[in-house]
Coordinates of C-alpha atoms in Angstrom, one line a residue:
M5 CA 15.8 70.9 7.8
Q6 CA 17.1 68.2 5.5
S7 CA 20.6 69.8 5.5
D8 CA 20.6 69.9 9.3
I9 CA 19.8 66.2 9.4
A10 CA 22.5 65.4 6.9
D11 CA 25.1 67.4 8.9
R12 CA 24.1 65.5 12.0
Y13 CA 24.7 62.1 10.5
R14 CA 27.8 63.0 8.6
L15 CA 29.3 63.8 12.0
L16 CA 28.7 60.2 12.9
G17 CA 30.9 59.2 9.9
A18 CA 28.4 58.9 7.1
P19 CA 29.8 59.1 3.5
H20 CA 29.0 62.3 1.6
N21 CA 27.0 60.4 -1.2
M22 CA 24.6 58.8 1.3
T23 CA 20.9 59.8 1.4
F24 CA 19.3 60.7 4.7
P25 CA 15.8 60.5 6.1
S26 CA 13.6 63.6 5.9
S27 CA 12.2 63.3 9.5
T28 CA 13.8 62.7 12.9
T29 CA 11.5 60.3 14.7
A30 CA 13.0 57.8 17.1
E31 CA 12.5 55.0 14.6
T32 CA 14.2 56.7 11.7
D33 CA 17.0 58.0 14.0
A34 CA 17.7 54.4 15.1
D35 CA 17.6 53.1 11.6
A36 CA 19.8 55.9 10.3
V37 CA 22.4 55.4 13.0
D38 CA 22.6 51.7 12.1
T39 CA 22.9 52.6 8.4
V40 CA 25.6 55.2 9.1
A41 CA 27.6 52.8 11.3
A42 CA 27.4 50.1 8.6
A43 CA 28.3 52.6 5.8
A44 CA 31.2 54.1 7.8
G45 CA 32.5 50.6 8.6
S46 CA 32.9 51.2 12.3
S47 CA 30.9 51.3 15.4
V48 CA 29.5 54.6 16.5
A49 CA 30.6 55.8 20.0
I50 CA 29.3 58.9 21.7
V51 CA 32.0 60.4 23.9
G52 CA 31.1 62.9 26.6
R53 CA 33.3 65.8 27.6
S54 CA 33.6 67.6 30.8
P55 CA 33.4 71.5 31.0
G56 CA 37.2 71.5 31.6
Q57 CA 37.8 69.4 28.5
L58 CA 35.6 71.6 26.4
M59 CA 37.5 74.7 27.7
W60 CA 40.9 73.2 27.0
R61 CA 39.7 72.2 23.5
R62 CA 38.5 75.8 22.8
F63 CA 41.8 77.2 24.2
R64 CA 44.0 75.0 22.0
R65 CA 42.2 76.3 18.9
D66 CA 43.1 79.9 19.8
R67 CA 46.6 80.3 18.3
T68 CA 47.0 83.7 19.9
G69 CA 46.3 82.3 23.3
V70 CA 48.7 79.3 22.8
I71 CA 51.5 81.6 21.7
A72 CA 50.9 83.9 24.6
A73 CA 50.9 81.0 27.0
V74 CA 54.3 79.8 25.6
V75 CA 55.7 83.3 26.1
V76 CA 54.5 83.6 29.7
L77 CA 55.8 80.1 30.5
A78 CA 59.2 81.1 29.0
F79 CA 59.3 84.2 31.3
I80 CA 58.4 82.0 34.3
L81 CA 61.1 79.5 33.5
I82 CA 63.7 82.2 33.1
A83 CA 62.7 83.5 36.5
L84 CA 62.9 80.1 38.1
L85 CA 66.2 79.3 36.5
A86 CA 67.8 82.7 37.0
P87 CA 70.6 81.2 39.3
V88 CA 71.3 78.4 36.8
I89 CA 71.4 80.9 33.9
S90 CA 73.7 83.2 35.8
W91 CA 76.1 80.3 36.7
A92 CA 76.2 79.1 33.1
Y93 CA 76.7 82.6 31.8
G94 CA 79.5 83.2 34.3
K95 CA 78.2 86.6 35.6
N96 CA 76.5 87.8 38.7
P97 CA 73.9 90.6 39.0
D98 CA 75.6 92.3 42.0
D99 CA 79.2 92.4 40.7
Y100 CA 80.6 95.8 39.5
Y101 CA 82.5 94.6 36.5
G102 CA 82.9 98.1 35.1
L103 CA 84.6 99.4 38.3
N104 CA 86.7 96.3 38.9
Q105 CA 87.9 95.7 35.4
P106 CA 89.7 98.6 33.6
G107 CA 88.8 99.3 30.0
L108 CA 85.0 98.7 30.2
L109 CA 83.8 102.2 31.2
N110 CA 85.1 105.6 30.1
E111 CA 85.9 108.5 32.4
Y112 CA 82.2 109.5 32.5
G113 CA 81.0 106.0 33.6
Y114 CA 79.6 104.9 30.2
P115 CA 80.5 101.7 28.4
I116 CA 83.4 102.2 26.0
L117 CA 82.1 99.7 23.4
P118 CA 79.2 100.8 21.2
N119 CA 75.5 99.8 21.9
G120 CA 75.9 99.9 25.7
G121 CA 79.0 97.7 25.8
I122 CA 77.5 94.7 24.1
S123 CA 80.2 92.1 23.5
G124 CA 80.9 88.4 23.7
D125 CA 81.6 88.7 27.4
F126 CA 78.5 90.9 28.2
W127 CA 75.7 89.9 25.9
F128 CA 73.3 92.7 26.8
G129 CA 76.0 95.3 27.7
L130 CA 76.9 97.0 31.0
E131 CA 74.9 99.2 33.3
P132 CA 76.2 102.8 33.1
L133 CA 78.1 104.4 36.0
V134 CA 78.6 101.1 38.0
G135 CA 79.2 98.5 35.2
R136 CA 76.9 95.7 36.4
D137 CA 75.9 93.0 33.8
V138 CA 72.6 93.9 32.2
L139 CA 71.6 90.3 31.3
T140 CA 71.8 89.0 34.8
Q141 CA 70.1 92.2 36.2
L142 CA 67.3 91.6 33.7
I143 CA 66.6 87.9 34.5
Y144 CA 66.8 88.5 38.3
G145 CA 64.6 91.5 37.8
I146 CA 62.0 89.2 36.1
R147 CA 62.2 86.9 39.2
T148 CA 61.6 89.8 41.6
S149 CA 58.7 91.2 39.7
I150 CA 56.9 87.9 39.0
T151 CA 57.4 86.7 42.6
I152 CA 55.8 89.9 44.1
A153 CA 53.0 89.9 41.5
L154 CA 52.2 86.2 42.1
I155 CA 52.1 86.6 45.8
V156 CA 49.9 89.7 45.6
T157 CA 47.6 88.0 43.1
V158 CA 47.1 85.0 45.3
L159 CA 46.5 87.1 48.5
S160 CA 44.2 89.7 46.9
T161 CA 42.2 86.9 45.1
V162 CA 41.7 84.9 48.3
I163 CA 40.7 88.0 50.3
G164 CA 38.5 89.4 47.5
V165 CA 36.7 86.0 47.0
T166 CA 36.1 85.6 50.7
L167 CA 34.7 89.0 51.3
G168 CA 32.9 89.2 48.0
I169 CA 31.0 85.9 48.6
T170 CA 30.3 86.8 52.2
S171 CA 29.0 90.2 51.2
G172 CA 26.8 88.9 48.4
Y173 CA 25.4 85.8 50.2
V174 CA 24.9 87.2 53.8
G175 CA 23.6 90.6 52.7
G176 CA 22.2 93.1 55.2
K177 CA 24.5 95.1 57.4
V178 CA 27.5 92.8 56.5
D179 CA 26.9 93.6 52.8
Y180 CA 26.6 97.3 53.5
A181 CA 29.8 97.4 55.6
I182 CA 31.9 95.5 53.1
G183 CA 30.5 97.5 50.3
R184 CA 31.5 100.8 51.8
V185 CA 35.0 99.5 52.4
I186 CA 35.2 98.4 48.8
D187 CA 34.0 101.8 47.6
T188 CA 36.5 103.6 49.8
L189 CA 39.4 101.5 48.5
L190 CA 38.4 101.9 44.9
S191 CA 38.1 105.7 45.3
F192 CA 41.8 106.0 46.3
P193 CA 44.3 107.1 43.7
S194 CA 46.2 103.9 43.8
Q195 CA 49.6 105.0 42.5
L196 CA 49.8 107.9 44.9
F197 CA 48.8 105.8 47.9
L198 CA 51.3 103.1 46.9
I199 CA 54.1 105.8 47.0
V200 CA 52.9 107.0 50.4
L201 CA 52.0 103.8 52.2
V202 CA 55.2 101.7 51.4
P203 CA 57.4 104.0 53.6
V204 CA 54.7 104.1 56.2
V205 CA 54.6 100.3 56.5
D206 CA 58.4 100.3 56.8
A207 CA 58.3 102.8 59.6
A208 CA 55.6 100.9 61.4
L209 CA 57.6 97.7 61.4
V210 CA 61.1 99.0 62.0
L211 CA 62.5 101.6 64.5
P212 CA 63.6 104.9 62.9
T213 CA 67.1 104.3 64.1
Q214 CA 67.4 100.9 62.3
E215 CA 68.1 100.2 58.7
P216 CA 65.1 98.4 57.1
P217 CA 66.1 94.9 55.9
T218 CA 65.6 93.8 52.4
W219 CA 62.8 91.3 53.3
L220 CA 60.9 94.1 55.0
R221 CA 60.6 96.2 51.8
F222 CA 59.5 93.0 50.0
V223 CA 56.8 92.4 52.6
S224 CA 55.7 96.0 52.6
I225 CA 55.2 96.1 48.9
C226 CA 53.2 92.9 49.0
I227 CA 51.0 94.2 51.9
V228 CA 50.3 97.6 50.2
L229 CA 49.5 96.0 46.8
T230 CA 47.2 93.5 48.4
V231 CA 45.4 96.0 50.5
L232 CA 44.7 98.2 47.5
G233 CA 44.1 95.2 45.1
W234 CA 41.4 92.9 46.6
A235 CA 38.5 95.3 46.3
T236 CA 38.0 94.8 42.5
T237 CA 37.7 91.0 42.9
A238 CA 35.4 91.4 45.9
R239 CA 33.0 93.7 43.9
L240 CA 33.0 91.3 41.0
L241 CA 32.2 88.3 43.1
R242 CA 29.6 90.2 45.2
A243 CA 27.7 91.0 42.0
Q244 CA 27.9 87.4 40.8
V245 CA 26.7 86.0 44.1
L246 CA 23.8 88.5 44.3
S247 CA 22.7 87.2 40.9
L248 CA 23.1 83.5 41.8
R249 CA 21.6 83.4 45.3
E250 CA 18.1 83.9 44.0
R251 CA 18.3 81.1 41.4
E252 CA 16.2 78.0 41.6
F253 CA 19.1 75.6 42.4
I254 CA 20.1 77.7 45.4
E255 CA 16.5 77.8 46.7
S256 CA 16.3 74.0 46.3
A257 CA 19.4 73.6 48.3
R258 CA 18.0 75.8 51.1
V259 CA 14.7 73.8 51.1
T260 CA 16.5 70.5 51.4
G261 CA 18.2 71.9 54.6
A262 CA 21.7 72.4 53.2
S263 CA 24.0 74.5 55.4
P264 CA 25.3 77.9 54.2
A265 CA 28.8 76.4 53.9
R266 CA 27.6 73.6 51.7
I267 CA 25.6 76.0 49.5
I268 CA 28.7 78.2 49.1
F269 CA 31.2 75.5 48.4
K270 CA 29.0 73.0 46.5
E271 CA 26.5 75.3 44.7
L272 CA 28.0 78.8 44.4
M273 CA 31.8 78.1 43.9
P274 CA 31.4 75.9 40.8
N275 CA 29.7 78.9 39.1
L276 CA 32.3 81.4 40.3
W277 CA 35.6 79.7 39.2
T278 CA 35.4 81.3 35.7
P279 CA 35.3 84.9 36.9
I280 CA 37.9 84.2 39.6
I281 CA 40.4 82.7 37.2
I282 CA 39.9 85.4 34.6
Q283 CA 40.2 88.2 37.1
A284 CA 43.4 86.7 38.6
T285 CA 44.9 86.2 35.1
L286 CA 44.2 89.8 34.2
A287 CA 45.4 91.2 37.5
L288 CA 48.9 89.6 37.6
P289 CA 50.4 91.8 34.8
L290 CA 48.9 94.9 36.5
Y291 CA 50.8 94.0 39.7
V292 CA 54.0 93.5 37.7
G293 CA 53.6 97.0 36.3
A294 CA 52.7 98.4 39.7
E295 CA 55.8 96.9 41.3
A296 CA 58.0 98.3 38.5
G297 CA 56.4 101.6 39.0
L298 CA 57.3 101.7 42.7
G299 CA 60.9 100.9 41.8
F300 CA 60.9 103.6 39.2
L301 CA 59.6 106.1 41.8
G302 CA 62.3 105.1 44.3
V303 CA 60.1 103.3 46.8
G304 CA 60.5 99.8 45.4
M305 CA 63.1 97.1 46.2
P306 CA 66.5 98.3 47.6
E307 CA 69.4 98.9 45.3
A308 CA 71.0 95.5 46.1
I309 CA 68.0 93.7 44.6
P310 CA 67.7 93.6 40.8
D311 CA 64.4 95.1 39.8
W312 CA 62.8 96.2 36.5
G313 CA 61.6 99.5 38.0
R314 CA 65.1 100.5 39.1
M315 CA 66.4 99.6 35.7
F316 CA 63.8 102.0 34.2
L317 CA 64.9 104.7 36.7
V318 CA 68.6 104.3 35.7
G319 CA 67.7 104.2 32.0
S320 CA 65.7 107.4 32.2
N321 CA 68.7 109.2 33.6
V322 CA 71.2 107.9 31.0
Y323 CA 69.1 107.4 27.9
H324 CA 70.6 110.5 26.2
S325 CA 74.0 108.8 26.2
D326 CA 73.1 105.1 26.4
V327 CA 69.6 104.3 25.0
T328 CA 70.5 100.6 24.7
Y329 CA 70.3 100.1 28.5
L330 CA 66.7 101.3 28.6
M331 CA 65.7 99.1 25.6
F332 CA 66.1 95.7 27.3
P333 CA 63.8 96.2 30.4
G334 CA 61.3 98.2 28.3
V335 CA 61.0 95.5 25.6
S336 CA 60.9 92.7 28.2
M337 CA 58.1 94.2 30.2
L338 CA 56.1 95.1 27.0
I339 CA 56.3 91.5 25.8
F340 CA 55.4 90.1 29.2
V341 CA 52.4 92.3 29.9
I342 CA 51.0 92.0 26.3
A343 CA 51.4 88.2 26.4
F344 CA 49.7 87.9 29.8
N345 CA 46.8 90.1 28.8
L346 CA 46.3 88.1 25.6
L347 CA 46.5 84.9 27.7
G348 CA 43.8 86.3 30.0
D349 CA 41.6 87.2 27.0
S350 CA 42.0 83.7 25.6
I351 CA 41.2 82.0 28.9
R352 CA 38.0 84.2 29.1
D353 CA 37.0 83.2 25.6
A354 CA 37.7 79.5 26.3
F355 CA 35.5 79.6 29.5
D356 CA 32.7 81.5 27.7
P357 CA 31.8 79.8 24.3
K358 CA 29.4 82.6 23.5
T359 CA 32.2 85.1 23.2
K360 CA 33.4 85.8 19.7
R361 CA 36.3 87.9 18.6

């Protein structure tokens, strides 16, 4: 007990050689605070912190989370500045340098120089068979993957939050209907349905005699990933709302005549932001991998659009003669996904002080 009291007062700035009271009555507390302030030579100020400030303070102490955040921000900046980097580098992702400039590819279509054609002109080498610059393909591929993943994350989170809260709060037949839809979507083999549904969406929006435009494939991928992705968030939020709606503060709001909208936005939502943010943070790298998987399987973005999945597809066909080409997108995706997952874990730990690694 004495040591706890000593620790409390030392936090106020008391010297280590100071003696402390053995009890914690109001009188002794007041006297001790005055004594500590005088001994410390400064006035004692108690500063309150909001939950957001406490979360940020815990997050800053997590070195792994800070490093992961820096890596993720670096990838996002590269994606945003891809045209600037391409202009400064002097190469474009859609130019066939190996076909237009003799001496870059051999008669089999592979770079003549070792390590995939890495040189002072082509820092990451050349793409086999067509001779496109790997560096610009990579940074524009980051842009494609992150853009699709970000759009799908926002859409699936909004839909999942809306339906999850509605299902948990309203209950009854609405809860039953939404719950069965969630169960049905979660039972699908997602990768198989992604392969099947993307061409179906294209066919539904464009006549068979027409060539699907590039934007249509972009929209189709976003639609399919969103349709198959919101159910996880909805189930999580439904469970949270079912637990919260019987709590005393919700009952008090009902007794005072608060409308359902006010209860949801003023009472429930402040308690749901933590799982929402954590789920969105962990979902985004999954969508990056899903988009790359579609490109690898041949139903992703068209050939003209740089894409990590298509780079994996090309690399898997030429790795026996040019393993360097496969290394760059593989290492880049590995670093991005690991960094984003570590960032999600750190955010979860920052929001929940009870969590210990």
